[in-house]
XYZ file of C-alpha atoms in Angstrom:
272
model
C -76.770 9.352 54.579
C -75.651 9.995 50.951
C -74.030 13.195 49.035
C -73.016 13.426 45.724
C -69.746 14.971 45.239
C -68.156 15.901 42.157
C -64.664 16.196 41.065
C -63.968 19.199 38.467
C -60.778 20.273 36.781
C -59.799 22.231 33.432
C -57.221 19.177 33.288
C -57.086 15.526 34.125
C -59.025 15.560 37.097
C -56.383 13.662 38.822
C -55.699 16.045 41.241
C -59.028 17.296 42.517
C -60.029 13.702 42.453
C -56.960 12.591 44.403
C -57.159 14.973 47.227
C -61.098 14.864 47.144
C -61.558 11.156 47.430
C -58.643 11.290 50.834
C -60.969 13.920 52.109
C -64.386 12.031 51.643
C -62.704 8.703 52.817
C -62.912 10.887 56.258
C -66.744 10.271 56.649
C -67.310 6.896 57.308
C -70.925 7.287 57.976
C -71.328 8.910 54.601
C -71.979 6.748 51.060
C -70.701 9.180 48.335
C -71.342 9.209 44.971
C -68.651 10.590 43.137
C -68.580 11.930 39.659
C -65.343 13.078 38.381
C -65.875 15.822 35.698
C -62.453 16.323 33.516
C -62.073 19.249 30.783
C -63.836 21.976 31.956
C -62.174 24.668 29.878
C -64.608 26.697 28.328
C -67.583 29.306 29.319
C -69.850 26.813 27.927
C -68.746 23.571 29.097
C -69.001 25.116 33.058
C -72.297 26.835 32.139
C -73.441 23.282 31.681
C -71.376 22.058 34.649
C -73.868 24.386 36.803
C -76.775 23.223 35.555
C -75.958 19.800 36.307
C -74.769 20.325 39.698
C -78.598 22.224 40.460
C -79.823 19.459 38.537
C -78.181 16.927 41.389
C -79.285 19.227 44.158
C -82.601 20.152 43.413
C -83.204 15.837 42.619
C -81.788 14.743 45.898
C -82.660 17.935 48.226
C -79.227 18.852 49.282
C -76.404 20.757 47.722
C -73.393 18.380 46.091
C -70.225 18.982 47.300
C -67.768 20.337 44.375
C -63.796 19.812 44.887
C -61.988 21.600 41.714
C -58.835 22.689 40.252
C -59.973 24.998 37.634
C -57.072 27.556 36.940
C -58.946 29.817 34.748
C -60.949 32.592 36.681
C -63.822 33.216 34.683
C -64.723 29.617 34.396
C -64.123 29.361 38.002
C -66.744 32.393 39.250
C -69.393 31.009 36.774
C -69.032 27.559 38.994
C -69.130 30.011 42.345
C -72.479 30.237 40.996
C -74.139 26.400 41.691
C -76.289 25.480 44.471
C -73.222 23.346 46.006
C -70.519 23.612 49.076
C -67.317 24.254 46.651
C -63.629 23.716 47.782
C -61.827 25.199 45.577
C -58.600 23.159 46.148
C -55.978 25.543 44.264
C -57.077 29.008 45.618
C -57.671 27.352 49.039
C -53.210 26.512 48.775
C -51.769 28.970 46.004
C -52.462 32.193 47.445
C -51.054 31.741 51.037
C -48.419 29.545 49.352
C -48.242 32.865 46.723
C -47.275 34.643 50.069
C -44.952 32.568 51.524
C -42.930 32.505 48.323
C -43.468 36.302 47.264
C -44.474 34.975 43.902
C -46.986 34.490 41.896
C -48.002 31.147 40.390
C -47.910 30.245 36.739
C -51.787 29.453 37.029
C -51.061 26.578 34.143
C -53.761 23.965 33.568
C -52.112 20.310 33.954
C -48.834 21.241 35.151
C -48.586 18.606 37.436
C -49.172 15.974 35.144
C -47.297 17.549 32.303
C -44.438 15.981 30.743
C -42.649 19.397 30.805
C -39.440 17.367 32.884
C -38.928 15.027 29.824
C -36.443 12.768 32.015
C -38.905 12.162 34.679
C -41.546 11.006 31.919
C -38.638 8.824 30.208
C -37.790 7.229 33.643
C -41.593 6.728 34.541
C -42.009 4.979 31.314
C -38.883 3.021 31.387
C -40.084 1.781 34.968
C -43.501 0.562 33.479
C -41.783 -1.112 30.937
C -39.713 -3.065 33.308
C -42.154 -3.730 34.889
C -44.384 -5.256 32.479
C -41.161 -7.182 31.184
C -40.435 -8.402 34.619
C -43.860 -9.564 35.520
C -44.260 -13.239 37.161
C -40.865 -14.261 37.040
C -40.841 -13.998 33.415
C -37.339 -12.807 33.088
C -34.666 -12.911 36.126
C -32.327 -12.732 33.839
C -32.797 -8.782 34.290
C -32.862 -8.601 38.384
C -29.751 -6.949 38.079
C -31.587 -3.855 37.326
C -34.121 -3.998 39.566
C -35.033 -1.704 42.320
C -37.049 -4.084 44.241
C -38.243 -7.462 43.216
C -42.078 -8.724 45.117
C -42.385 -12.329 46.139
C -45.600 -14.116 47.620
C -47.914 -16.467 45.955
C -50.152 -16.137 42.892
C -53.075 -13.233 43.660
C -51.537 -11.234 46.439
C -51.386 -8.157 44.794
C -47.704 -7.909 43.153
C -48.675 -7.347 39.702
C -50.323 -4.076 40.629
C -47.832 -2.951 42.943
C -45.208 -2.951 40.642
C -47.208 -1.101 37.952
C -48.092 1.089 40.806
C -44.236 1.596 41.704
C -42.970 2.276 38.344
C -45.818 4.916 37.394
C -45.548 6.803 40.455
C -42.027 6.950 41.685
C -40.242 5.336 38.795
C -38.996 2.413 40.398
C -37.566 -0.235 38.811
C -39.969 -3.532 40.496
C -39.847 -6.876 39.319
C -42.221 -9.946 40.652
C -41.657 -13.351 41.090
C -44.712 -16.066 41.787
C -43.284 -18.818 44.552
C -45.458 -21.457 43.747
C -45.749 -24.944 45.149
C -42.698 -26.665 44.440
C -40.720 -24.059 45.958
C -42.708 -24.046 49.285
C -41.792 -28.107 48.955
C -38.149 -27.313 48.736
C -38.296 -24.795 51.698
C -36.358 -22.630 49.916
C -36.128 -19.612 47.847
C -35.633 -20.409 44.190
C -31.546 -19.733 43.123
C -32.911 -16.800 40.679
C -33.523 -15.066 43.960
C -31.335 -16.355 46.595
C -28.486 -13.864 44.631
C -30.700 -10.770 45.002
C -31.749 -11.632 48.295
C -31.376 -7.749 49.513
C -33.440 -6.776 47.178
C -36.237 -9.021 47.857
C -39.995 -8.384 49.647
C -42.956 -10.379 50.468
C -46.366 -9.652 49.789
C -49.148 -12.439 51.749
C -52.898 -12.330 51.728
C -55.152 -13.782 54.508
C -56.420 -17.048 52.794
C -60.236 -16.304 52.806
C -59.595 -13.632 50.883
C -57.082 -15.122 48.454
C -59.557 -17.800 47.542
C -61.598 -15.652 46.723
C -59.976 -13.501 44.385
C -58.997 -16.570 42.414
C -62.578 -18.049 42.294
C -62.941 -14.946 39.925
C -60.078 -16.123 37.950
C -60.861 -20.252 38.176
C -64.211 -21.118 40.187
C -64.380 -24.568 41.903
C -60.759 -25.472 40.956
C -58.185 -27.121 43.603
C -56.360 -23.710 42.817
C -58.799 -21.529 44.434
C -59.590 -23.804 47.249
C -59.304 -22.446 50.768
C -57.520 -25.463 51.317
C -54.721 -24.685 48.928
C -54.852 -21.334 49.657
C -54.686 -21.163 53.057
C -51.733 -24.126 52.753
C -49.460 -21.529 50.405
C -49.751 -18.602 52.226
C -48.778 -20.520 55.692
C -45.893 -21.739 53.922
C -44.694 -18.940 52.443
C -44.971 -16.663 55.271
C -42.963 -19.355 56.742
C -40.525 -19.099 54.025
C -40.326 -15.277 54.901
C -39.267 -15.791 58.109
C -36.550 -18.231 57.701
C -34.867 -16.094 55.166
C -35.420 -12.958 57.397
C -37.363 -11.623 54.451
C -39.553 -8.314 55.109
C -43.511 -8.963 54.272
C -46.597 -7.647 54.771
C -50.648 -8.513 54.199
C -51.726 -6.998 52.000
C -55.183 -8.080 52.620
C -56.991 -4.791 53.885
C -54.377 -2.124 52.653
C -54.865 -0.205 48.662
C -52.093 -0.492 46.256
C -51.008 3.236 47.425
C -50.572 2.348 51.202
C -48.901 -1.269 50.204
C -46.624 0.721 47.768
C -45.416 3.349 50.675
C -44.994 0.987 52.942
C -42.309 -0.958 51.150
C -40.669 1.070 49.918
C -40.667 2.806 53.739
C -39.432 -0.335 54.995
C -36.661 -0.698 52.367
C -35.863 2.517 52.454
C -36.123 3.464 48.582
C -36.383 6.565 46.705
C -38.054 7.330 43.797
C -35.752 7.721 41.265
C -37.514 11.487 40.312
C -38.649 14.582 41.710
């Protein structure tokens, strides 16, 4: 079966498309096509909105399903008005939450991805900076400041993690590539042995590590299963011996991998 389902917000679109897509990733049995529909914030732009949404319905003969987070009420009873099964994400939480608190809600568009808290935004940017600086051993010289520094072999995923990391909980993550010769040497390279707490190891099931870097270099001894298959063996042995925590990344997003470390390590982010 497939269902279009679109996304709609007078903002980003982050957040209906956020709590949407963990919602829709419920229905395994269901191939959604999802169409994320930012800057609705005017009677025209949602008169249009509707028409598109009967557009979709009346094409594929059933009703799209419509998550939103439009604040403003007008715009949001001229969208009551498409042939589609709404959930209207903020009035479905704010007004019992409106209760709870015996308050009423600043109904502002984009407040949760403002950059009203100017020190969170600083130390979110600062992270990504790090980050970037820090990328593929580039610069150990500035472990000292890490939060958390990922080791595992080229491809597994630590890159993204730590650009994940820094732009959602501001953590400071470094990366460091073991390649070859230090799977020789059966140890960990002396950059890390001194920030060995702060160390954690990201591996990949070899099939599918060979494959990611056939994208990068086809055919090459590089992206061999061989060679593959021969680094991660060795560095999950090299985890072991050095009682360093790791885990496979191979069938988990860069959300779940993120949470998990920094579960197992037992770090916060560094704002609220």
């Amino acid at each position: 079966m497939k269902r279009t389902a679109f996304f709609i917000s007078d903002g980003t679109g982050i957040t209906a498309e956020t709590l949407g897509q963990s919602l829709l990733a419920q229905f395994d049995n269901i191939d959604f096509r999802r169409l994320t529909r930012p800057y609705i914030d005017t009677v025209e732009k949602a008169h249009a909105m509707v028409q598109q949404i009967n557009e979709v319905a009346e094409t594929e003969q059933i009703r799209p399903i419509v998550f939103d987070t439009i604040v403003n009420t007008e715009i949001r009873d001229i969208l009551s008005t498409a042939n589609a099964f709404k959930v209207d994400i903020f009035s479905s939480f704010l007004s019992p939450l409106e209760e709870e608190l015996n308050d009423r809600s600043s109904y502002s568009v984009g407040k949760s991805h403002s950059i009203t808290h100017s020190a969170n935004y600083i130390e979110r940017i600062e992270a990504v900076h790090f980050a970037l600086e820090n990328d593929d051993g580039g610069r150990t010289r500035h472990y000292d400041s890490a939060d958390i520094i990922l080791v595992g072999v080229s491809r597994c995923g630590k890159t993204p993690t730590c650009l994940y990391m820094a732009m959602q909980y501001g953590i400071r993550a470094a990366n460091y590539p073991l390649t070859e010769e230090d799977m020789e040497s059966l140890q960990l390279p002396s950059s890390l042995k001194q920030h060995k707490e702060k160390l954690f190891g990201l591996t990949i099931d070899a099939d599918r590590l060979a494959a990611i870097r056939n994208e990068r270099k086809p055919n090459s001894r590089y992206a061999s299963y061989a060679q593959c298959e021969f680094e991660v063996r060795e560095v999950e042995g090299l985890f072991q011996r050095d009682n360093i925590n790791f885990i496979n990344t191979t069938h988990f997003s860069v959300e779940e991998i993120s949470a998990k470390i920094l579960v197992e390590k037992g770090i916060e982010r560094r704002f609220k």
